[in-house]
Coordinates of C-alpha atoms in Angstrom, one line a residue:
G1 CA 5.8 -24.2 -35.5
I2 CA 8.0 -27.2 -34.3
S3 CA 7.6 -29.0 -37.6
I4 CA 10.3 -26.2 -38.8
A5 CA 13.2 -27.4 -36.9
F6 CA 13.3 -30.5 -39.1
T7 CA 12.7 -29.5 -43.0
D8 CA 14.8 -27.4 -44.8
Y9 CA 12.0 -25.0 -43.9
N10 CA 11.0 -22.5 -46.7
V11 CA 9.7 -19.3 -45.9
I12 CA 7.6 -19.5 -50.0
Q13 CA 7.1 -23.3 -50.2
G14 CA 5.9 -23.3 -46.3
F15 CA 5.2 -27.1 -44.4
S16 CA 4.6 -28.8 -46.8
G17 CA 6.8 -27.7 -49.7
S18 CA 9.4 -28.1 -47.3
E19 CA 12.0 -30.8 -47.1
W20 CA 12.6 -32.9 -44.6
A21 CA 16.1 -32.9 -42.8
G22 CA 15.5 -35.1 -39.7
L23 CA 17.9 -34.3 -37.5
K24 CA 20.3 -32.0 -39.2
Y25 CA 20.0 -29.0 -37.6
F26 CA 20.3 -30.7 -33.8
R27 CA 23.7 -31.8 -35.7
M28 CA 24.6 -28.6 -36.6
L29 CA 23.8 -27.5 -33.3
F30 CA 25.7 -29.8 -31.3
E31 CA 28.4 -29.4 -33.2
S32 CA 28.0 -25.3 -33.2
E33 CA 30.8 -24.2 -30.6
M34 CA 29.0 -21.2 -31.0
F35 CA 25.7 -23.0 -29.5
R36 CA 27.6 -25.2 -26.5
N37 CA 28.9 -21.6 -25.2
A38 CA 25.1 -20.6 -25.5
F39 CA 23.4 -22.9 -24.1
A40 CA 26.4 -23.0 -21.3
N41 CA 25.9 -19.5 -20.2
T42 CA 22.6 -20.1 -19.9
L43 CA 22.4 -22.7 -17.4
L44 CA 24.7 -20.9 -15.3
I45 CA 23.1 -18.1 -15.6
S46 CA 19.5 -19.1 -15.5
L47 CA 20.7 -21.4 -12.4
Y48 CA 22.0 -18.1 -10.7
K49 CA 18.3 -16.5 -10.7
M50 CA 16.9 -18.6 -9.8
I51 CA 18.1 -19.2 -6.6
S52 CA 18.4 -15.4 -6.1
G53 CA 14.8 -15.0 -7.8
F54 CA 12.7 -17.2 -5.1
L55 CA 15.1 -16.3 -2.3
C56 CA 14.5 -12.3 -2.5
P57 CA 10.6 -12.4 -3.3
I58 CA 10.1 -15.2 -0.3
I59 CA 12.0 -12.5 2.7
L60 CA 11.1 -9.4 0.8
A61 CA 7.8 -10.8 1.8
L62 CA 8.4 -11.5 5.8
A63 CA 10.0 -8.6 5.4
L64 CA 6.8 -6.5 4.9
N65 CA 4.8 -9.0 7.0
E66 CA 7.4 -7.7 10.5
I67 CA 6.3 -4.5 9.4
G68 CA 3.7 -2.2 11.7
A69 CA 3.5 1.4 10.4
R70 CA 1.0 0.6 8.1
W71 CA 1.5 3.8 4.9
F72 CA 5.1 3.0 5.7
K73 CA 4.5 -0.9 4.4
K74 CA 2.0 0.6 1.5
T75 CA 4.9 2.7 0.2
L76 CA 7.3 0.3 0.3
Q77 CA 5.8 -2.0 -1.4
T78 CA 4.5 0.4 -3.9
A79 CA 8.2 1.3 -4.0
V80 CA 10.0 -2.2 -4.2
Y81 CA 6.2 -3.3 -7.2
L82 CA 7.1 0.4 -9.3
P83 CA 10.7 -1.3 -11.2
R84 CA 8.4 -4.6 -12.5
F85 CA 6.4 -2.1 -15.1
V86 CA 9.5 -0.2 -16.7
S87 CA 10.8 -1.8 -19.2
W88 CA 13.9 -3.0 -20.0
V89 CA 14.9 -0.4 -22.5
V90 CA 14.2 2.0 -19.9
Y91 CA 16.1 -0.1 -16.7
G92 CA 18.8 -1.2 -18.8
G93 CA 19.3 2.9 -19.6
I94 CA 19.5 3.3 -15.8
I95 CA 21.7 0.6 -15.4
T96 CA 23.9 2.4 -18.1
L97 CA 23.8 5.1 -16.0
L98 CA 24.2 4.1 -13.1
L99 CA 27.2 1.8 -14.2
S100 CA 28.8 4.5 -16.4
P101 CA 32.8 5.2 -14.7
E102 CA 32.2 8.4 -15.1
T103 CA 29.5 10.1 -14.2
G104 CA 28.2 6.4 -12.0
V105 CA 26.4 7.3 -8.6
I106 CA 28.5 3.5 -8.1
N107 CA 32.0 4.6 -10.0
K108 CA 31.7 7.6 -7.4
I109 CA 31.6 5.5 -4.7
V110 CA 34.6 3.1 -5.2
E111 CA 36.1 6.8 -5.6
L112 CA 35.1 7.7 -2.0
F113 CA 37.1 4.4 -0.8
G114 CA 40.0 4.6 -2.6
G115 CA 39.6 2.8 -5.4
K116 CA 39.9 3.0 -9.2
P117 CA 35.9 3.6 -11.0
A118 CA 35.8 1.2 -14.0
Y119 CA 33.2 0.5 -16.8
L120 CA 31.3 -2.8 -15.0
L121 CA 29.4 -3.5 -17.7
V122 CA 32.8 -3.8 -20.3
E123 CA 34.3 -6.8 -17.8
P124 CA 33.6 -9.8 -18.2
A125 CA 34.3 -10.9 -14.2
Y126 CA 31.0 -8.7 -13.6
F127 CA 28.8 -8.4 -16.3
R128 CA 26.7 -12.2 -14.9
T129 CA 26.7 -10.8 -11.2
I130 CA 25.6 -7.2 -13.4
L131 CA 22.7 -9.3 -14.9
V132 CA 21.5 -11.9 -11.2
V133 CA 21.6 -8.3 -9.5
T134 CA 19.5 -6.4 -11.6
D135 CA 17.1 -9.1 -12.3
A136 CA 16.4 -9.7 -8.1
M137 CA 15.8 -5.8 -8.1
K138 CA 13.3 -5.4 -11.2
E139 CA 11.1 -9.0 -10.3
M140 CA 11.4 -9.4 -6.6
G141 CA 8.5 -7.1 -5.7
W142 CA 6.2 -7.8 -8.1
A143 CA 7.3 -11.7 -7.5
A144 CA 6.0 -11.3 -3.5
I145 CA 3.2 -9.8 -3.8
I146 CA 2.1 -14.0 -4.2
Y147 CA 3.7 -14.9 -0.8
I148 CA 2.7 -11.8 0.9
A149 CA -1.6 -13.2 0.2
A150 CA 0.2 -16.1 0.7
I151 CA 1.0 -14.9 4.6
A152 CA -2.2 -12.6 4.9
G153 CA -4.1 -15.7 4.6
L154 CA -2.3 -17.7 7.8
N155 CA -4.7 -17.9 11.2
P156 CA -3.8 -14.9 13.4
E157 CA -4.8 -17.5 16.3
V158 CA -2.3 -19.4 15.2
Y159 CA 0.2 -16.3 15.8
E160 CA -1.3 -14.9 19.2
A161 CA -0.4 -18.5 20.6
A162 CA 3.0 -18.4 19.6
I163 CA 3.1 -15.2 21.3
M164 CA 1.0 -16.9 24.1
D165 CA 4.3 -19.4 24.4
G166 CA 6.7 -16.6 24.4
A167 CA 7.8 -17.1 21.0
T168 CA 10.4 -14.6 19.0
R169 CA 9.7 -12.9 16.5
F170 CA 12.4 -14.9 14.3
Q171 CA 10.5 -18.3 15.5
R172 CA 7.8 -16.6 14.7
I173 CA 8.6 -16.7 11.0
V174 CA 10.6 -19.9 11.7
H175 CA 7.9 -21.7 13.3
V176 CA 4.8 -20.4 11.8
T177 CA 4.9 -18.4 8.9
L178 CA 7.3 -20.1 6.3
P179 CA 5.7 -23.5 7.6
G180 CA 2.5 -22.3 6.7
I181 CA 3.9 -20.7 3.1
T182 CA 5.2 -24.2 2.3
G183 CA 2.8 -25.4 -0.3
T184 CA 3.3 -21.6 -1.9
I185 CA 6.3 -22.1 -1.9
I186 CA 6.6 -25.1 -3.7
V187 CA 4.9 -24.1 -5.7
M188 CA 6.0 -21.2 -7.5
F189 CA 9.6 -23.6 -7.3
I190 CA 8.6 -25.7 -9.6
L191 CA 7.2 -22.7 -11.7
R192 CA 10.3 -20.8 -11.3
V193 CA 12.5 -24.0 -12.9
G194 CA 10.0 -24.2 -15.7
Y195 CA 12.3 -21.0 -17.0
V196 CA 15.7 -22.1 -16.5
M197 CA 16.3 -22.2 -20.4
S198 CA 15.3 -18.2 -20.2
A199 CA 17.8 -16.4 -18.8
G200 CA 16.2 -13.2 -20.4
L201 CA 16.0 -12.1 -24.0
D202 CA 15.4 -8.2 -23.0
Q203 CA 17.5 -7.9 -19.9
V204 CA 20.7 -9.4 -21.9
I205 CA 19.9 -7.3 -25.6
N206 CA 19.6 -3.8 -23.8
L207 CA 23.0 -5.0 -21.3
Y208 CA 24.7 -6.9 -23.2
N209 CA 27.9 -5.8 -25.9
P210 CA 31.0 -7.0 -27.4
M211 CA 33.0 -7.4 -24.7
V212 CA 31.0 -9.4 -22.8
F213 CA 29.9 -11.6 -25.5
E214 CA 32.0 -14.6 -24.0
V215 CA 29.6 -14.2 -20.9
G216 CA 26.4 -13.0 -22.4
D217 CA 25.7 -14.9 -24.8
I218 CA 22.8 -16.5 -24.2
L219 CA 20.1 -19.5 -26.2
D220 CA 17.7 -16.9 -26.8
T221 CA 20.4 -14.2 -28.2
Y222 CA 21.5 -17.1 -29.9
I223 CA 18.2 -17.8 -31.5
Y224 CA 17.8 -13.8 -32.0
R225 CA 20.7 -13.9 -34.1
V226 CA 19.9 -16.9 -36.3
G227 CA 16.4 -16.3 -37.2
I228 CA 15.7 -13.0 -37.5
E229 CA 19.4 -11.7 -38.6
Q230 CA 20.6 -14.4 -40.2
F231 CA 17.0 -16.1 -41.5
N232 CA 18.3 -19.3 -40.0
L233 CA 14.6 -20.6 -38.9
S234 CA 15.2 -23.8 -39.1
L235 CA 18.2 -24.0 -37.1
A236 CA 16.5 -20.9 -35.2
A237 CA 14.3 -23.4 -34.1
A238 CA 15.8 -26.2 -33.8
A239 CA 17.0 -24.3 -30.9
D240 CA 13.7 -23.7 -28.9
V241 CA 13.1 -27.4 -28.8
I242 CA 15.6 -28.8 -27.2
K243 CA 15.1 -25.2 -24.8
G244 CA 11.9 -26.3 -24.6
V245 CA 12.5 -29.8 -23.9
I246 CA 14.6 -29.9 -21.0
G247 CA 12.4 -27.0 -19.8
F248 CA 9.5 -28.4 -19.7
A249 CA 11.4 -31.8 -18.1
L250 CA 13.3 -30.4 -16.2
V251 CA 9.1 -29.1 -14.6
L252 CA 8.5 -32.8 -14.1
I253 CA 11.2 -33.3 -12.4
A254 CA 10.6 -30.8 -9.3
N255 CA 6.6 -31.9 -9.3
Q256 CA 7.9 -36.2 -8.5
I257 CA 10.3 -34.3 -6.4
A258 CA 7.9 -32.3 -4.4
K259 CA 5.4 -34.8 -4.2
R260 CA 7.5 -37.2 -2.5
V261 CA 8.8 -34.8 -0.4
N262 CA 5.9 -32.5 1.0
D263 CA 3.1 -34.0 -1.3
S264 CA 2.7 -31.2 -2.9
G265 CA 3.0 -30.2 -6.6
I266 CA 1.1 -28.6 -9.4
F267 CA -0.4 -31.2 -10.8

């Protein structure tokens, strides 16, 4: 694993037969404009995804909790869970069809309002937004399960007391539900921070194209190209080490901040 990043790794010679290279491949990475671009794209896309992927499940869980009709609630829950079980190969194909300038539903709606159809997947200005929105739509239902379970575990007597005090539905959410699941929210946020250097290989590799390479290339696709296509395993391993170290450091920092602010953390 990690030792490959510090050697001129040769598959035939193996670990013991490969020459020590020190920080050679790390220097090569930081001198590479392509790596720096992928690094910047990863941070930007991951930050947007972290915000949407953190807030959307909470909002969805709160909304589902307020639905009174049990059959409708179960149906809606099933509908929002399903995308999680669809692979990005299939999901990416659906997105491509929806955004098609000729047959896509989105462009048909744009045309109805007098706009001109455009192939959004090849527009650099829209590509990151598409990544963030489609990721949130696919994952928020599954991520909301934990919050729904946390809400279900709250003491119903607290809600009854709030109703007797004249609290509105919104006030009950703000003053009862959210404080009750604060610990869960903090833990999920810390875990989410750990993935800040992973912008989603499966999603990006199924949606991006040469037209959006500058804004869509991320560390995962860079590592894939260097390691699998170019077979430079040492350089790919060095990039992966950087990715892992930064992710681990961010988790430690987020955990310490959480413990100081609310005395909650994962360790």
